mmCIF file of C-alpha atoms in Angstrom:
data_model
loop_
_atom_site.group_PDB
_atom_site.id
_atom_site.type_symbol
_atom_site.label_atom_id
_atom_site.label_comp_id
_atom_site.label_asym_id
_atom_site.label_seq_id
_atom_site.Cartn_x
_atom_site.Cartn_y
_atom_site.Cartn_z
ATOM 1 C CA GLY A 1202 -53.031 19.081 -39.885
ATOM 2 C CA ASN A 1203 -51.853 18.769 -43.439
ATOM 3 C CA SER A 1204 -53.527 16.185 -45.637
ATOM 4 C CA VAL A 1205 -53.748 15.200 -49.275
ATOM 5 C CA THR A 1206 -56.511 13.521 -51.265
ATOM 6 C CA GLN A 1207 -55.721 11.954 -54.563
ATOM 7 C CA MET A 1208 -57.875 10.638 -57.349
ATOM 8 C CA GLU A 1209 -58.391 6.909 -57.149
ATOM 9 C CA GLY A 1210 -57.200 4.616 -59.864
ATOM 10 C CA PRO A 1211 -56.510 2.648 -61.786
ATOM 11 C CA VAL A 1212 -56.614 4.889 -64.805
ATOM 12 C CA THR A 1213 -56.330 3.308 -68.229
ATOM 13 C CA LEU A 1214 -55.661 5.472 -71.264
ATOM 14 C CA SER A 1215 -54.708 4.990 -74.860
ATOM 15 C CA GLU A 1216 -51.404 6.334 -76.083
ATOM 16 C CA GLU A 1217 -51.518 10.061 -76.896
ATOM 17 C CA ALA A 1218 -54.535 10.652 -74.681
ATOM 18 C CA PHE A 1219 -54.693 13.581 -72.268
ATOM 19 C CA LEU A 1220 -54.029 12.797 -68.627
ATOM 20 C CA THR A 1221 -55.293 14.478 -65.487
ATOM 21 C CA ILE A 1222 -54.752 13.064 -62.022
ATOM 22 C CA ASN A 1223 -56.476 15.123 -59.372
ATOM 23 C CA CYS A 1224 -54.851 16.062 -56.091
ATOM 24 C CA THR A 1225 -56.287 18.348 -53.432
ATOM 25 C CA TYR A 1226 -54.750 19.260 -50.124
ATOM 26 C CA THR A 1227 -55.323 20.917 -46.793
ATOM 27 C CA ALA A 1228 -52.367 22.630 -45.245
ATOM 28 C CA THR A 1229 -51.131 24.983 -42.590
ATOM 29 C CA GLY A 1230 -49.137 27.702 -44.228
ATOM 30 C CA TYR A 1231 -47.971 27.359 -47.803
ATOM 31 C CA PRO A 1232 -45.950 24.198 -48.106
ATOM 32 C CA SER A 1233 -44.186 22.952 -51.187
ATOM 33 C CA LEU A 1234 -46.146 20.381 -53.170
ATOM 34 C CA PHE A 1235 -44.731 17.342 -54.926
ATOM 35 C CA TRP A 1236 -45.590 14.659 -57.411
ATOM 36 C CA TYR A 1237 -43.668 11.411 -57.166
ATOM 37 C CA VAL A 1238 -43.739 8.527 -59.624
ATOM 38 C CA GLN A 1239 -42.970 4.849 -59.217
ATOM 39 C CA TYR A 1240 -42.306 3.001 -62.448
ATOM 40 C CA PRO A 1241 -42.710 -0.788 -62.407
ATOM 41 C CA GLY A 1242 -39.896 -2.429 -60.487
ATOM 42 C CA GLU A 1243 -38.292 0.856 -59.532
ATOM 43 C CA GLY A 1244 -38.176 3.191 -56.565
ATOM 44 C CA LEU A 1245 -39.915 6.491 -55.975
ATOM 45 C CA GLN A 1246 -38.726 9.361 -58.104
ATOM 46 C CA LEU A 1247 -39.496 13.010 -57.655
ATOM 47 C CA LEU A 1248 -41.380 13.969 -60.823
ATOM 48 C CA LEU A 1249 -41.985 17.653 -60.178
ATOM 49 C CA LYS A 1250 -42.567 20.187 -57.475
ATOM 50 C CA ALA A 1251 -43.926 23.655 -56.823
ATOM 51 C CA THR A 1252 -42.828 25.786 -53.918
ATOM 52 C CA LYS A 1253 -45.418 28.561 -53.811
ATOM 53 C CA ALA A 1254 -48.866 29.525 -55.014
ATOM 54 C CA ASP A 1255 -49.286 29.808 -58.799
ATOM 55 C CA ASP A 1256 -45.976 28.043 -59.411
ATOM 56 C CA LYS A 1257 -46.049 25.480 -62.171
ATOM 57 C CA GLY A 1258 -43.842 22.450 -61.798
ATOM 58 C CA SER A 1259 -42.944 20.573 -64.966
ATOM 59 C CA ASN A 1260 -40.870 17.596 -66.024
ATOM 60 C CA LYS A 1261 -40.972 14.976 -68.788
ATOM 61 C CA GLY A 1262 -44.040 16.630 -70.319
ATOM 62 C CA PHE A 1263 -45.958 16.548 -67.043
ATOM 63 C CA GLU A 1264 -47.188 19.734 -65.410
ATOM 64 C CA ALA A 1265 -48.909 20.686 -62.171
ATOM 65 C CA THR A 1266 -49.901 24.142 -60.951
ATOM 66 C CA TYR A 1267 -50.049 25.077 -57.276
ATOM 67 C CA ARG A 1268 -53.587 26.494 -56.915
ATOM 68 C CA LYS A 1269 -54.110 28.104 -53.542
ATOM 69 C CA GLU A 1270 -57.702 29.184 -54.255
ATOM 70 C CA THR A 1271 -58.806 25.621 -55.004
ATOM 71 C CA THR A 1272 -56.151 23.909 -52.833
ATOM 72 C CA SER A 1273 -55.253 21.705 -55.753
ATOM 73 C CA PHE A 1274 -52.148 20.409 -57.503
ATOM 74 C CA HIS A 1275 -53.515 18.361 -60.385
ATOM 75 C CA LEU A 1276 -51.059 16.476 -62.566
ATOM 76 C CA GLU A 1277 -51.509 16.806 -66.340
ATOM 77 C CA LYS A 1278 -49.869 15.590 -69.494
ATOM 78 C CA GLY A 1279 -51.056 16.392 -72.957
ATOM 79 C CA SER A 1280 -50.109 13.150 -74.667
ATOM 80 C CA VAL A 1281 -49.239 10.081 -72.627
ATOM 81 C CA GLN A 1282 -46.962 7.298 -73.756
ATOM 82 C CA VAL A 1283 -46.818 3.643 -72.853
ATOM 83 C CA SER A 1284 -43.660 4.434 -70.900
ATOM 84 C CA ASP A 1285 -45.679 6.692 -68.580
ATOM 85 C CA SER A 1286 -47.383 3.656 -67.090
ATOM 86 C CA ALA A 1287 -46.615 3.911 -63.393
ATOM 87 C CA VAL A 1288 -48.073 4.809 -60.008
ATOM 88 C CA TYR A 1289 -48.244 8.534 -59.291
ATOM 89 C CA PHE A 1290 -48.265 10.018 -55.777
ATOM 90 C CA CYS A 1291 -49.120 13.510 -54.677
ATOM 91 C CA ALA A 1292 -47.296 14.632 -51.515
ATOM 92 C CA LEU A 1293 -46.726 17.561 -49.191
ATOM 93 C CA PRO A 1294 -44.696 18.122 -46.030
ATOM 94 C CA VAL A 1295 -46.236 17.974 -42.590
ATOM 95 C CA TYR A 1296 -46.222 21.439 -41.116
ATOM 96 C CA ASN A 1297 -43.158 22.159 -39.040
ATOM 97 C CA GLN A 1298 -41.979 18.548 -38.894
ATOM 98 C CA GLY A 1299 -38.690 18.624 -40.671
ATOM 99 C CA GLY A 1300 -39.321 17.177 -44.092
ATOM 100 C CA LYS A 1301 -41.791 14.468 -43.128
ATOM 101 C CA LEU A 1302 -44.080 13.906 -46.121
ATOM 102 C CA ILE A 1303 -47.738 12.972 -46.365
ATOM 103 C CA PHE A 1304 -48.595 11.025 -49.502
ATOM 104 C CA GLY A 1305 -51.815 10.488 -51.351
ATOM 105 C CA GLN A 1306 -52.927 6.938 -51.892
ATOM 106 C CA GLY A 1307 -51.371 6.742 -55.333
ATOM 107 C CA THR A 1308 -52.973 6.543 -58.762
ATOM 108 C CA GLU A 1309 -51.998 3.702 -61.020
ATOM 109 C CA LEU A 1310 -51.815 4.705 -64.657
ATOM 110 C CA SER A 1311 -51.800 2.170 -67.455
ATOM 111 C CA VAL A 1312 -51.242 3.413 -70.997
ATOM 112 C CA LYS A 1313 -52.168 1.056 -73.834
ATOM 113 C CA PRO A 1314 -50.650 1.261 -77.300
ATOM 114 C CA GLU B 807 -23.316 10.959 -57.254
ATOM 115 C CA ALA B 808 -24.536 7.572 -56.137
ATOM 116 C CA GLY B 809 -28.193 7.472 -55.183
ATOM 117 C CA VAL B 810 -29.913 6.052 -52.143
ATOM 118 C CA THR B 811 -29.272 2.335 -52.024
ATOM 119 C CA GLN B 812 -31.463 -0.209 -50.320
ATOM 120 C CA PHE B 813 -31.031 -3.903 -49.868
ATOM 121 C CA PRO B 814 -32.187 -6.483 -50.140
ATOM 122 C CA SER B 815 -34.540 -5.583 -52.951
ATOM 123 C CA HIS B 816 -36.816 -8.438 -52.000
ATOM 124 C CA SER B 817 -37.179 -10.525 -48.885
ATOM 125 C CA VAL B 818 -39.564 -13.376 -48.179
ATOM 126 C CA ILE B 819 -39.639 -14.588 -44.601
ATOM 127 C CA GLU B 820 -41.907 -16.624 -42.417
ATOM 128 C CA LYS B 821 -44.049 -15.134 -39.714
ATOM 129 C CA GLY B 822 -42.072 -14.902 -36.506
ATOM 130 C CA GLN B 823 -38.701 -14.557 -38.173
ATOM 131 C CA THR B 824 -36.459 -11.522 -38.090
ATOM 132 C CA VAL B 825 -35.537 -9.369 -41.054
ATOM 133 C CA THR B 826 -33.133 -6.472 -41.319
ATOM 134 C CA LEU B 827 -33.409 -3.924 -44.084
ATOM 135 C CA ARG B 828 -30.559 -1.626 -44.919
ATOM 136 C CA CYS B 829 -30.417 1.835 -46.419
ATOM 137 C CA ASP B 830 -27.322 3.649 -47.618
ATOM 138 C CA PRO B 831 -28.124 7.328 -48.077
ATOM 139 C CA ILE B 832 -26.441 9.713 -50.451
ATOM 140 C CA SER B 833 -23.078 10.639 -49.007
ATOM 141 C CA GLY B 834 -23.227 13.769 -46.888
ATOM 142 C CA HIS B 835 -26.971 13.697 -46.384
ATOM 143 C CA ASP B 836 -27.732 14.189 -42.714
ATOM 144 C CA ASN B 837 -31.464 13.513 -43.044
ATOM 145 C CA LEU B 838 -32.602 9.950 -43.561
ATOM 146 C CA TYR B 839 -36.227 8.860 -43.718
ATOM 147 C CA TRP B 840 -38.001 5.516 -43.721
ATOM 148 C CA TYR B 841 -41.461 5.009 -45.227
ATOM 149 C CA ARG B 842 -43.526 2.016 -46.171
ATOM 150 C CA ARG B 843 -46.387 1.188 -48.467
ATOM 151 C CA VAL B 844 -48.591 -1.625 -47.310
ATOM 152 C CA MET B 845 -51.106 -3.486 -49.485
ATOM 153 C CA GLY B 846 -51.218 -0.844 -52.229
ATOM 154 C CA LYS B 847 -52.280 1.844 -49.816
ATOM 155 C CA GLU B 848 -50.694 5.233 -49.306
ATOM 156 C CA ILE B 849 -47.051 5.585 -48.454
ATOM 157 C CA LYS B 850 -46.665 6.216 -44.739
ATOM 158 C CA PHE B 851 -43.853 7.791 -42.802
ATOM 159 C CA LEU B 852 -42.036 5.611 -40.298
ATOM 160 C CA LEU B 853 -39.193 7.706 -38.954
ATOM 161 C CA HIS B 854 -36.617 10.411 -39.545
ATOM 162 C CA PHE B 855 -32.957 10.504 -38.556
ATOM 163 C CA VAL B 856 -30.793 13.563 -38.410
ATOM 164 C CA LYS B 857 -27.298 12.154 -38.480
ATOM 165 C CA GLU B 858 -27.394 9.353 -35.908
ATOM 166 C CA SER B 859 -30.268 10.777 -33.856
ATOM 167 C CA LYS B 860 -33.928 9.863 -34.203
ATOM 168 C CA GLN B 861 -35.649 13.162 -34.920
ATOM 169 C CA ASP B 862 -39.120 11.702 -35.281
ATOM 170 C CA GLU B 863 -40.196 8.096 -34.871
ATOM 171 C CA SER B 864 -43.897 8.775 -34.592
ATOM 172 C CA GLY B 865 -44.726 6.527 -37.522
ATOM 173 C CA MET B 866 -43.134 3.366 -36.184
ATOM 174 C CA PRO B 867 -46.054 0.950 -35.870
ATOM 175 C CA ASN B 868 -44.983 -0.904 -32.732
ATOM 176 C CA ASN B 869 -41.995 -2.094 -30.777
ATOM 177 C CA ARG B 870 -41.312 -4.936 -33.192
ATOM 178 C CA PHE B 871 -39.654 -2.336 -35.380
ATOM 179 C CA LEU B 872 -36.197 -1.046 -34.502
ATOM 180 C CA ALA B 873 -34.268 1.461 -36.575
ATOM 181 C CA GLU B 874 -30.661 2.451 -36.115
ATOM 182 C CA ARG B 875 -28.218 4.719 -37.841
ATOM 183 C CA THR B 876 -24.831 4.101 -36.373
ATOM 184 C CA GLY B 877 -22.316 6.839 -37.034
ATOM 185 C CA GLY B 878 -24.815 8.813 -39.042
ATOM 186 C CA THR B 879 -24.158 6.875 -42.226
ATOM 187 C CA TYR B 880 -26.221 3.868 -43.251
ATOM 188 C CA SER B 881 -29.382 2.860 -41.453
ATOM 189 C CA THR B 882 -30.985 -0.450 -40.648
ATOM 190 C CA LEU B 883 -34.603 -1.272 -39.957
ATOM 191 C CA LYS B 884 -35.157 -4.508 -38.119
ATOM 192 C CA VAL B 885 -38.502 -6.219 -37.796
ATOM 193 C CA GLN B 886 -38.589 -8.807 -35.022
ATOM 194 C CA PRO B 887 -40.699 -10.886 -34.988
ATOM 195 C CA ALA B 888 -42.290 -10.266 -38.353
ATOM 196 C CA GLU B 889 -46.058 -10.476 -38.739
ATOM 197 C CA LEU B 890 -48.149 -10.917 -41.874
ATOM 198 C CA GLU B 891 -49.287 -7.290 -41.800
ATOM 199 C CA ASP B 892 -45.689 -6.125 -42.080
ATOM 200 C CA SER B 893 -45.656 -7.133 -45.725
ATOM 201 C CA GLY B 894 -45.161 -4.201 -48.043
ATOM 202 C CA VAL B 895 -42.549 -2.048 -49.666
ATOM 203 C CA TYR B 896 -40.138 -0.189 -47.413
ATOM 204 C CA PHE B 897 -38.605 2.961 -48.829
ATOM 205 C CA CYS B 898 -35.677 4.984 -47.623
ATOM 206 C CA ALA B 899 -34.864 8.560 -48.580
ATOM 207 C CA SER B 900 -32.209 11.113 -47.755
ATOM 208 C CA ASP B 901 -31.580 14.813 -48.168
ATOM 209 C CA THR B 902 -29.723 17.810 -46.855
ATOM 210 C CA THR B 903 -32.501 20.355 -46.472
ATOM 211 C CA GLY B 904 -35.140 18.565 -44.404
ATOM 212 C CA ARG B 905 -37.883 20.186 -46.485
ATOM 213 C CA GLY B 906 -39.174 17.336 -48.640
ATOM 214 C CA GLY B 907 -38.657 16.707 -52.338
ATOM 215 C CA TYR B 908 -35.957 14.211 -51.535
ATOM 216 C CA THR B 909 -34.490 11.211 -53.296
ATOM 217 C CA PHE B 910 -35.766 7.739 -52.527
ATOM 218 C CA GLY B 911 -34.150 4.376 -52.926
ATOM 219 C CA SER B 912 -35.666 1.566 -54.936
ATOM 220 C CA GLY B 913 -37.271 0.068 -51.881
ATOM 221 C CA THR B 914 -37.290 -3.348 -50.259
ATOM 222 C CA ARG B 915 -40.302 -5.512 -50.932
ATOM 223 C CA LEU B 916 -40.945 -7.535 -47.794
ATOM 224 C CA THR B 917 -43.282 -10.491 -47.903
ATOM 225 C CA VAL B 918 -44.159 -12.265 -44.665
ATOM 226 C CA VAL B 919 -45.761 -15.664 -45.182
#
């Protein structure tokens, strides 16, 4: 079945550093892939998505490219800010199960000034 | 449009008590999902409603958990009796497509002491 493996945290970076959070997946078919973010005290927000191979999802300076050959969907940002401190989750739908999502374990990011 | 609303935002109860969580989806969204995150682990699916019907309840941990969605509008998730391991954050989401990438509420943080 579908599964997702996400880089463990916590990750601590200085402001303006480059960020990569790794996410790899196994999947039946070619599902959409998602990154969600949970800021402190808030709910889960959809950060970006990609619906097919080689698609690049982007939002708020974050990017992730759907790589079929490496089964990866790594999250990147060129210059992080303190306000990016949050928990990031990689996710994909379970094959043929109506929108049910599988999430990675979450990566906590802390950005220091 | 109003987002997915969950309440209470926090609940602290004693072991053995009953708690009811509520989720108000975005108006017109037939699909409603419940998830939870326990002890900083990955977010796990609990169940999926399509309108008032339970489409998939494979993630419900045991029969102490009861979810309802009367009239296909808001949903409740009751835990009775609560156990210590039920502590965590319970998220609700809704959408129209049933394909993932949906909007979540802010979650209810449940603490069982």
